PDB file of N, CA and C in Angstrom:
ATOM      1  N   PHE A   1      -0.514  30.190  45.341  1.00  0.00           N
ATOM      2  CA  PHE A   1      -1.593  30.306  43.821  1.00  0.00           C
ATOM      3  C   PHE A   1      -0.413  30.849  42.705  1.00  0.00           C
ATOM      4  N   TYR A   2      -0.388  30.221  41.740  1.00  0.00           N
ATOM      5  CA  TYR A   2       0.590  30.509  40.242  1.00  0.00           C
ATOM      6  C   TYR A   2      -0.536  30.773  39.490  1.00  0.00           C
ATOM      7  N   LEU A   3      -0.717  32.001  38.560  1.00  0.00           N
ATOM      8  CA  LEU A   3      -1.678  32.477  37.690  1.00  0.00           C
ATOM      9  C   LEU A   3      -0.967  32.811  36.266  1.00  0.00           C
ATOM     10  N   ASP A   4      -1.238  32.456  35.229  1.00  0.00           N
ATOM     11  CA  ASP A   4      -0.889  32.980  33.844  1.00  0.00           C
ATOM     12  C   ASP A   4      -1.428  33.109  33.019  1.00  0.00           C
ATOM     13  N   PRO A   5      -2.628  34.020  33.322  1.00  0.00           N
ATOM     14  CA  PRO A   5      -3.778  34.370  32.321  1.00  0.00           C
ATOM     15  C   PRO A   5      -3.503  34.540  30.843  1.00  0.00           C
ATOM     16  N   PRO A   6      -4.163  34.931  29.703  1.00  0.00           N
ATOM     17  CA  PRO A   6      -3.505  35.727  28.490  1.00  0.00           C
ATOM     18  C   PRO A   6      -3.244  36.967  28.984  1.00  0.00           C
ATOM     19  N   TYR A   7      -2.178  37.182  28.045  1.00  0.00           N
ATOM     20  CA  TYR A   7      -1.495  38.924  28.459  1.00  0.00           C
ATOM     21  C   TYR A   7      -2.651  39.681  27.748  1.00  0.00           C
ATOM     22  N   ILE A   8      -2.418  40.894  28.301  1.00  0.00           N
ATOM     23  CA  ILE A   8      -3.395  41.693  27.486  1.00  0.00           C
ATOM     24  C   ILE A   8      -2.654  42.305  26.069  1.00  0.00           C
ATOM     25  N   GLY A   9      -4.107  41.945  25.082  1.00  0.00           N
ATOM     26  CA  GLY A   9      -3.578  42.165  23.665  1.00  0.00           C
ATOM     27  C   GLY A   9      -3.454  40.683  23.263  1.00  0.00           C
ATOM     28  N   THR A  10      -3.459  39.589  23.586  1.00  0.00           N
ATOM     29  CA  THR A  10      -3.089  38.203  22.880  1.00  0.00           C
ATOM     30  C   THR A  10      -4.387  37.243  23.177  1.00  0.00           C
ATOM     31  N   GLU A  11      -5.548  37.965  24.024  1.00  0.00           N
ATOM     32  CA  GLU A  11      -6.960  37.196  24.245  1.00  0.00           C
ATOM     33  C   GLU A  11      -7.340  36.170  23.180  1.00  0.00           C
ATOM     34  N   GLY A  12      -6.881  36.992  21.833  1.00  0.00           N
ATOM     35  CA  GLY A  12      -7.582  35.964  20.449  1.00  0.00           C
ATOM     36  C   GLY A  12      -6.555  34.965  20.284  1.00  0.00           C
ATOM     37  N   TYR A  13      -5.619  35.076  20.755  1.00  0.00           N
ATOM     38  CA  TYR A  13      -4.590  33.522  20.266  1.00  0.00           C
ATOM     39  C   TYR A  13      -5.155  32.295  20.934  1.00  0.00           C
ATOM     40  N   TYR A  14      -6.075  32.024  21.952  1.00  0.00           N
ATOM     41  CA  TYR A  14      -6.375  31.022  22.856  1.00  0.00           C
ATOM     42  C   TYR A  14      -7.524  30.196  21.999  1.00  0.00           C
ATOM     43  N   ASP A  15      -7.525  29.217  22.686  1.00  0.00           N
ATOM     44  CA  ASP A  15      -9.110  28.484  22.025  1.00  0.00           C
ATOM     45  C   ASP A  15      -9.858  28.892  23.242  1.00  0.00           C
ATOM     46  N   SER A  16     -10.082  29.249  24.411  1.00  0.00           N
ATOM     47  CA  SER A  16     -10.828  29.747  25.218  1.00  0.00           C
ATOM     48  C   SER A  16     -11.031  30.853  25.101  1.00  0.00           C
ATOM     49  N   PRO A  17     -12.549  31.424  25.405  1.00  0.00           N
ATOM     50  CA  PRO A  17     -12.616  32.862  25.356  1.00  0.00           C
ATOM     51  C   PRO A  17     -12.440  33.158  26.933  1.00  0.00           C
ATOM     52  N   PHE A  18     -11.520  34.249  26.505  1.00  0.00           N
ATOM     53  CA  PHE A  18     -10.805  35.426  27.692  1.00  0.00           C
ATOM     54  C   PHE A  18     -10.575  36.803  27.305  1.00  0.00           C
ATOM     55  N   THR A  19     -11.749  37.592  27.548  1.00  0.00           N
ATOM     56  CA  THR A  19     -12.024  38.664  27.191  1.00  0.00           C
ATOM     57  C   THR A  19     -11.233  39.886  27.775  1.00  0.00           C
ATOM     58  N   PRO A  20     -11.431  41.427  27.631  1.00  0.00           N
ATOM     59  CA  PRO A  20     -10.506  42.477  28.144  1.00  0.00           C
ATOM     60  C   PRO A  20     -11.329  42.555  29.792  1.00  0.00           C
ATOM     61  N   ASP A  21     -12.893  42.243  29.473  1.00  0.00           N
ATOM     62  CA  ASP A  21     -13.267  42.509  30.898  1.00  0.00           C
ATOM     63  C   ASP A  21     -12.894  40.813  31.815  1.00  0.00           C
ATOM     64  N   ASP A  22     -12.334  39.835  31.562  1.00  0.00           N
ATOM     65  CA  ASP A  22     -12.149  39.014  31.925  1.00  0.00           C
ATOM     66  C   ASP A  22     -10.683  39.409  32.932  1.00  0.00           C
ATOM     67  N   HIS A  23      -9.750  40.308  32.629  1.00  0.00           N
ATOM     68  CA  HIS A  23      -9.147  40.839  33.086  1.00  0.00           C
ATOM     69  C   HIS A  23      -9.078  41.509  34.537  1.00  0.00           C
ATOM     70  N   GLN A  24     -10.500  42.073  34.269  1.00  0.00           N
ATOM     71  CA  GLN A  24     -10.743  42.682  35.576  1.00  0.00           C
ATOM     72  C   GLN A  24     -11.453  42.051  36.285  1.00  0.00           C
ATOM     73  N   ARG A  25     -11.982  41.153  36.018  1.00  0.00           N
ATOM     74  CA  ARG A  25     -12.559  39.976  37.274  1.00  0.00           C
ATOM     75  C   ARG A  25     -11.635  39.278  37.716  1.00  0.00           C
ATOM     76  N   LEU A  26     -10.495  38.759  37.454  1.00  0.00           N
ATOM     77  CA  LEU A  26      -9.534  38.113  37.551  1.00  0.00           C
ATOM     78  C   LEU A  26      -8.920  39.017  38.697  1.00  0.00           C
ATOM     79  N   ARG A  27      -8.517  40.455  38.533  1.00  0.00           N
ATOM     80  CA  ARG A  27      -8.616  40.962  39.621  1.00  0.00           C
ATOM     81  C   ARG A  27      -9.242  41.151  41.269  1.00  0.00           C
ATOM     82  N   ALA A  28     -10.580  41.090  40.272  1.00  0.00           N
ATOM     83  CA  ALA A  28     -11.212  41.172  41.576  1.00  0.00           C
ATOM     84  C   ALA A  28     -11.438  39.929  42.479  1.00  0.00           C
ATOM     85  N   ALA A  29     -11.384  38.810  41.916  1.00  0.00           N
ATOM     86  CA  ALA A  29     -11.366  37.542  42.283  1.00  0.00           C
ATOM     87  C   ALA A  29      -9.944  37.384  43.446  1.00  0.00           C
ATOM     88  N   LEU A  30      -9.059  37.933  42.646  1.00  0.00           N
ATOM     89  CA  LEU A  30      -7.477  37.810  43.860  1.00  0.00           C
ATOM     90  C   LEU A  30      -7.974  38.551  45.070  1.00  0.00           C
ATOM     91  N   GLU A  31      -8.912  39.606  45.110  1.00  0.00           N
ATOM     92  CA  GLU A  31      -8.304  40.588  46.029  1.00  0.00           C
ATOM     93  C   GLU A  31      -8.748  39.887  47.186  1.00  0.00           C
ATOM     94  N   PRO A  32      -9.924  39.061  47.745  1.00  0.00           N
ATOM     95  CA  PRO A  32     -10.027  38.236  49.010  1.00  0.00           C
ATOM     96  C   PRO A  32      -9.256  37.140  49.359  1.00  0.00           C
ATOM     97  N   VAL A  33      -8.248  36.785  48.268  1.00  0.00           N
ATOM     98  CA  VAL A  33      -7.493  35.621  48.413  1.00  0.00           C
ATOM     99  C   VAL A  33      -6.724  35.841  49.992  1.00  0.00           C
ATOM    100  N   LYS A  34      -6.796  34.627  50.648  1.00  0.00           N
ATOM    101  CA  LYS A  34      -6.027  34.677  51.942  1.00  0.00           C
ATOM    102  C   LYS A  34      -4.885  34.025  51.732  1.00  0.00           C
ATOM    103  N   GLY A  35      -4.801  33.196  50.825  1.00  0.00           N
ATOM    104  CA  GLY A  35      -3.015  32.677  50.855  1.00  0.00           C
ATOM    105  C   GLY A  35      -2.275  33.787  49.778  1.00  0.00           C
ATOM    106  N   ARG A  36      -1.376  33.418  49.644  1.00  0.00           N
ATOM    107  CA  ARG A  36      -0.081  33.818  48.571  1.00  0.00           C
ATOM    108  C   ARG A  36      -0.673  33.762  47.031  1.00  0.00           C
ATOM    109  N   PHE A  37      -0.235  34.915  46.327  1.00  0.00           N
ATOM    110  CA  PHE A  37      -0.409  34.509  44.847  1.00  0.00           C
ATOM    111  C   PHE A  37       0.883  34.995  44.137  1.00  0.00           C
ATOM    112  N   ILE A  38       1.211  34.214  42.757  1.00  0.00           N
ATOM    113  CA  ILE A  38       2.008  34.886  42.218  1.00  0.00           C
ATOM    114  C   ILE A  38       1.385  34.866  40.918  1.00  0.00           C
ATOM    115  N   LEU A  39       1.110  36.098  39.855  1.00  0.00           N
ATOM    116  CA  LEU A  39       0.593  35.815  38.726  1.00  0.00           C
ATOM    117  C   LEU A  39       1.668  36.285  37.783  1.00  0.00           C
ATOM    118  N   SER A  40       1.922  36.007  36.257  1.00  0.00           N
ATOM    119  CA  SER A  40       2.731  36.542  35.517  1.00  0.00           C
ATOM    120  C   SER A  40       1.922  37.623  34.545  1.00  0.00           C
ATOM    121  N   TYR A  41       2.392  38.332  33.767  1.00  0.00           N
ATOM    122  CA  TYR A  41       1.669  39.253  32.767  1.00  0.00           C
ATOM    123  C   TYR A  41       2.608  40.085  31.874  1.00  0.00           C
ATOM    124  N   ASN A  42       2.059  40.617  30.783  1.00  0.00           N
ATOM    125  CA  ASN A  42       2.880  40.893  29.663  1.00  0.00           C
ATOM    126  C   ASN A  42       3.276  42.537  30.686  1.00  0.00           C
ATOM    127  N   ASP A  43       4.041  43.150  30.448  1.00  0.00           N
ATOM    128  CA  ASP A  43       4.526  44.261  31.376  1.00  0.00           C
ATOM    129  C   ASP A  43       3.934  45.651  30.281  1.00  0.00           C
ATOM    130  N   CYS A  44       2.357  46.050  30.602  1.00  0.00           N
ATOM    131  CA  CYS A  44       2.143  47.177  29.993  1.00  0.00           C
ATOM    132  C   CYS A  44       1.175  48.243  30.808  1.00  0.00           C
ATOM    133  N   PRO A  45       0.991  49.055  30.570  1.00  0.00           N
ATOM    134  CA  PRO A  45       0.482  50.178  31.438  1.00  0.00           C
ATOM    135  C   PRO A  45      -1.127  49.744  32.041  1.00  0.00           C
ATOM    136  N   GLU A  46      -1.504  48.893  31.144  1.00  0.00           N
ATOM    137  CA  GLU A  46      -2.968  48.614  31.848  1.00  0.00           C
ATOM    138  C   GLU A  46      -2.543  47.705  32.964  1.00  0.00           C
ATOM    139  N   VAL A  47      -1.990  46.574  33.033  1.00  0.00           N
ATOM    140  CA  VAL A  47      -1.305  45.727  34.126  1.00  0.00           C
ATOM    141  C   VAL A  47      -1.197  46.566  35.190  1.00  0.00           C
ATOM    142  N   ARG A  48      -0.422  47.525  34.948  1.00  0.00           N
ATOM    143  CA  ARG A  48       0.423  48.224  35.882  1.00  0.00           C
ATOM    144  C   ARG A  48      -0.909  48.836  36.684  1.00  0.00           C
ATOM    145  N   LYS A  49      -1.505  49.627  35.932  1.00  0.00           N
ATOM    146  CA  LYS A  49      -2.849  50.298  37.059  1.00  0.00           C
ATOM    147  C   LYS A  49      -3.588  49.331  37.568  1.00  0.00           C
ATOM    148  N   LEU A  50      -4.160  48.142  36.708  1.00  0.00           N
ATOM    149  CA  LEU A  50      -4.720  47.205  37.397  1.00  0.00           C
ATOM    150  C   LEU A  50      -4.286  46.490  38.551  1.00  0.00           C
ATOM    151  N   TYR A  51      -3.134  46.426  38.753  1.00  0.00           N
ATOM    152  CA  TYR A  51      -2.471  45.786  40.185  1.00  0.00           C
ATOM    153  C   TYR A  51      -1.448  47.071  40.714  1.00  0.00           C
ATOM    154  N   LYS A  52      -1.803  48.128  40.487  1.00  0.00           N
ATOM    155  CA  LYS A  52      -0.798  48.955  41.304  1.00  0.00           C
ATOM    156  C   LYS A  52      -0.713  48.961  42.832  1.00  0.00           C
ATOM    157  N   ASP A  53      -1.547  47.977  43.662  1.00  0.00           N
ATOM    158  CA  ASP A  53      -1.884  47.724  45.111  1.00  0.00           C
ATOM    159  C   ASP A  53      -0.943  46.693  45.214  1.00  0.00           C
ATOM    160  N   TYR A  54      -0.221  46.012  44.286  1.00  0.00           N
ATOM    161  CA  TYR A  54       0.542  44.880  44.737  1.00  0.00           C
ATOM    162  C   TYR A  54       1.863  44.751  44.260  1.00  0.00           C
ATOM    163  N   THR A  55       2.870  43.978  45.042  1.00  0.00           N
ATOM    164  CA  THR A  55       4.234  44.141  44.339  1.00  0.00           C
ATOM    165  C   THR A  55       4.385  43.573  42.959  1.00  0.00           C
ATOM    166  N   ILE A  56       5.255  44.281  42.240  1.00  0.00           N
ATOM    167  CA  ILE A  56       5.317  44.227  40.477  1.00  0.00           C
ATOM    168  C   ILE A  56       6.625  44.525  40.560  1.00  0.00           C
ATOM    169  N   GLU A  57       7.158  43.269  39.864  1.00  0.00           N
ATOM    170  CA  GLU A  57       8.541  42.880  39.392  1.00  0.00           C
ATOM    171  C   GLU A  57       8.826  42.711  38.280  1.00  0.00           C
ATOM    172  N   ARG A  58       9.632  43.738  37.540  1.00  0.00           N
ATOM    173  CA  ARG A  58       9.390  43.791  36.128  1.00  0.00           C
ATOM    174  C   ARG A  58      10.578  42.218  35.691  1.00  0.00           C
ATOM    175  N   ILE A  59      10.748  41.828  34.958  1.00  0.00           N
ATOM    176  CA  ILE A  59      11.295  40.803  34.593  1.00  0.00           C
ATOM    177  C   ILE A  59      11.750  40.823  32.688  1.00  0.00           C
ATOM    178  N   GLU A  60      12.895  40.309  32.251  1.00  0.00           N
ATOM    179  CA  GLU A  60      12.859  40.175  31.155  1.00  0.00           C
ATOM    180  C   GLU A  60      13.378  38.540  30.865  1.00  0.00           C
ATOM    181  N   ARG A  61      12.525  38.043  29.482  1.00  0.00           N
ATOM    182  CA  ARG A  61      13.042  36.733  29.141  1.00  0.00           C
ATOM    183  C   ARG A  61      13.141  36.781  27.676  1.00  0.00           C
ATOM    184  N   ARG A  62      13.115  35.959  27.126  1.00  0.00           N
ATOM    185  CA  ARG A  62      13.862  35.204  26.080  1.00  0.00           C
ATOM    186  C   ARG A  62      12.366  34.839  24.857  1.00  0.00           C
ATOM    187  N   GLU A  63      11.986  35.604  24.422  1.00  0.00           N
ATOM    188  CA  GLU A  63      11.168  35.106  23.465  1.00  0.00           C
ATOM    189  C   GLU A  63      10.923  33.935  22.496  1.00  0.00           C
ATOM    190  N   ASN A  64      10.119  32.863  23.167  1.00  0.00           N
ATOM    191  CA  ASN A  64       9.762  31.723  22.567  1.00  0.00           C
ATOM    192  C   ASN A  64       9.479  31.164  21.380  1.00  0.00           C
ATOM    193  N   LEU A  65       8.739  32.575  20.317  1.00  0.00           N
ATOM    194  CA  LEU A  65       8.176  32.320  19.238  1.00  0.00           C
ATOM    195  C   LEU A  65       8.726  32.705  17.918  1.00  0.00           C
ATOM    196  N   SER A  66       9.933  33.668  18.444  1.00  0.00           N
ATOM    197  CA  SER A  66      10.655  33.933  17.412  1.00  0.00           C
ATOM    198  C   SER A  66      11.753  33.980  17.493  1.00  0.00           C
ATOM    199  N   GLY A  67      13.008  33.779  16.167  1.00  0.00           N
ATOM    200  CA  GLY A  67      14.106  33.721  16.158  1.00  0.00           C
ATOM    201  C   GLY A  67      14.583  32.453  16.965  1.00  0.00           C
ATOM    202  N   SER A  68      16.011  32.284  16.878  1.00  0.00           N
ATOM    203  CA  SER A  68      16.610  30.721  17.633  1.00  0.00           C
ATOM    204  C   SER A  68      17.976  31.015  18.442  1.00  0.00           C
ATOM    205  N   GLY A  69      18.076  30.503  19.160  1.00  0.00           N
ATOM    206  CA  GLY A  69      19.220  30.614  20.214  1.00  0.00           C
ATOM    207  C   GLY A  69      19.407  31.745  20.952  1.00  0.00           C
ATOM    208  N   GLU A  70      20.491  32.397  20.373  1.00  0.00           N
ATOM    209  CA  GLU A  70      21.174  33.611  20.645  1.00  0.00           C
ATOM    210  C   GLU A  70      20.162  34.497  20.427  1.00  0.00           C
ATOM    211  N   ASN A  71      19.839  34.486  18.734  1.00  0.00           N
ATOM    212  CA  ASN A  71      19.066  35.352  18.405  1.00  0.00           C
ATOM    213  C   ASN A  71      17.797  35.897  18.575  1.00  0.00           C
ATOM    214  N   LYS A  72      17.051  35.155  19.736  1.00  0.00           N
ATOM    215  CA  LYS A  72      15.648  35.721  20.215  1.00  0.00           C
ATOM    216  C   LYS A  72      15.459  36.598  20.879  1.00  0.00           C
ATOM    217  N   LYS A  73      14.571  37.322  20.716  1.00  0.00           N
ATOM    218  CA  LYS A  73      14.516  38.710  21.386  1.00  0.00           C
ATOM    219  C   LYS A  73      13.840  38.509  22.944  1.00  0.00           C
ATOM    220  N   GLN A  74      14.278  39.695  23.125  1.00  0.00           N
ATOM    221  CA  GLN A  74      14.289  39.680  24.665  1.00  0.00           C
ATOM    222  C   GLN A  74      12.605  40.578  24.888  1.00  0.00           C
ATOM    223  N   TYR A  75      11.726  40.164  26.378  1.00  0.00           N
ATOM    224  CA  TYR A  75      10.686  40.220  26.406  1.00  0.00           C
ATOM    225  C   TYR A  75      10.070  40.443  27.718  1.00  0.00           C
ATOM    226  N   ALA A  76       9.782  41.798  27.723  1.00  0.00           N
ATOM    227  CA  ALA A  76       9.460  41.924  29.168  1.00  0.00           C
ATOM    228  C   ALA A  76       8.056  41.571  29.781  1.00  0.00           C
ATOM    229  N   GLU A  77       7.883  41.175  30.866  1.00  0.00           N
ATOM    230  CA  GLU A  77       7.190  40.922  31.697  1.00  0.00           C
ATOM    231  C   GLU A  77       7.239  41.120  33.035  1.00  0.00           C
ATOM    232  N   VAL A  78       6.084  41.286  34.047  1.00  0.00           N
ATOM    233  CA  VAL A  78       5.690  41.464  35.134  1.00  0.00           C
ATOM    234  C   VAL A  78       5.559  40.312  36.196  1.00  0.00           C
ATOM    235  N   ILE A  79       6.201  39.803  37.495  1.00  0.00           N
ATOM    236  CA  ILE A  79       5.568  39.053  38.398  1.00  0.00           C
ATOM    237  C   ILE A  79       4.590  39.993  39.417  1.00  0.00           C
ATOM    238  N   ILE A  80       3.906  39.350  39.747  1.00  0.00           N
ATOM    239  CA  ILE A  80       3.155  40.496  40.453  1.00  0.00           C
ATOM    240  C   ILE A  80       2.747  39.483  41.562  1.00  0.00           C
ATOM    241  N   ARG A  81       2.763  40.331  42.740  1.00  0.00           N
ATOM    242  CA  ARG A  81       2.616  38.983  44.269  1.00  0.00           C
ATOM    243  C   ARG A  81       1.812  40.118  45.273  1.00  0.00           C
ATOM    244  N   ASN A  82       1.231  38.963  46.134  1.00  0.00           N
ATOM    245  CA  ASN A  82       0.562  39.891  47.146  1.00  0.00           C
ATOM    246  C   ASN A  82       0.868  39.502  48.343  1.00  0.00           C
ATOM    247  N   PHE A  83       2.432  39.370  48.754  1.00  0.00           N
ATOM    248  CA  PHE A  83       3.325  39.085  49.371  1.00  0.00           C
ATOM    249  C   PHE A  83       4.842  39.864  49.442  1.00  0.00           C
TER     250      PHE A  83
END
């Protein structure tokens, strides 16, 4: 399974409601999953604490919303997985 929830601190940017409590509920819903999952999130202390029991890999990507071409800023994310 691949999951890409609203990042912590950006919940208000989406039309669908996603509250800070939903981050906790998502974490709880993933715990009993028997299959493999990959989850992308922003790299922040809250995410690292919430998913501390899983494999967390930091990556950087270019920000799609700012700048153009090579002038785009780098943005830190984490890939979280249960395998």
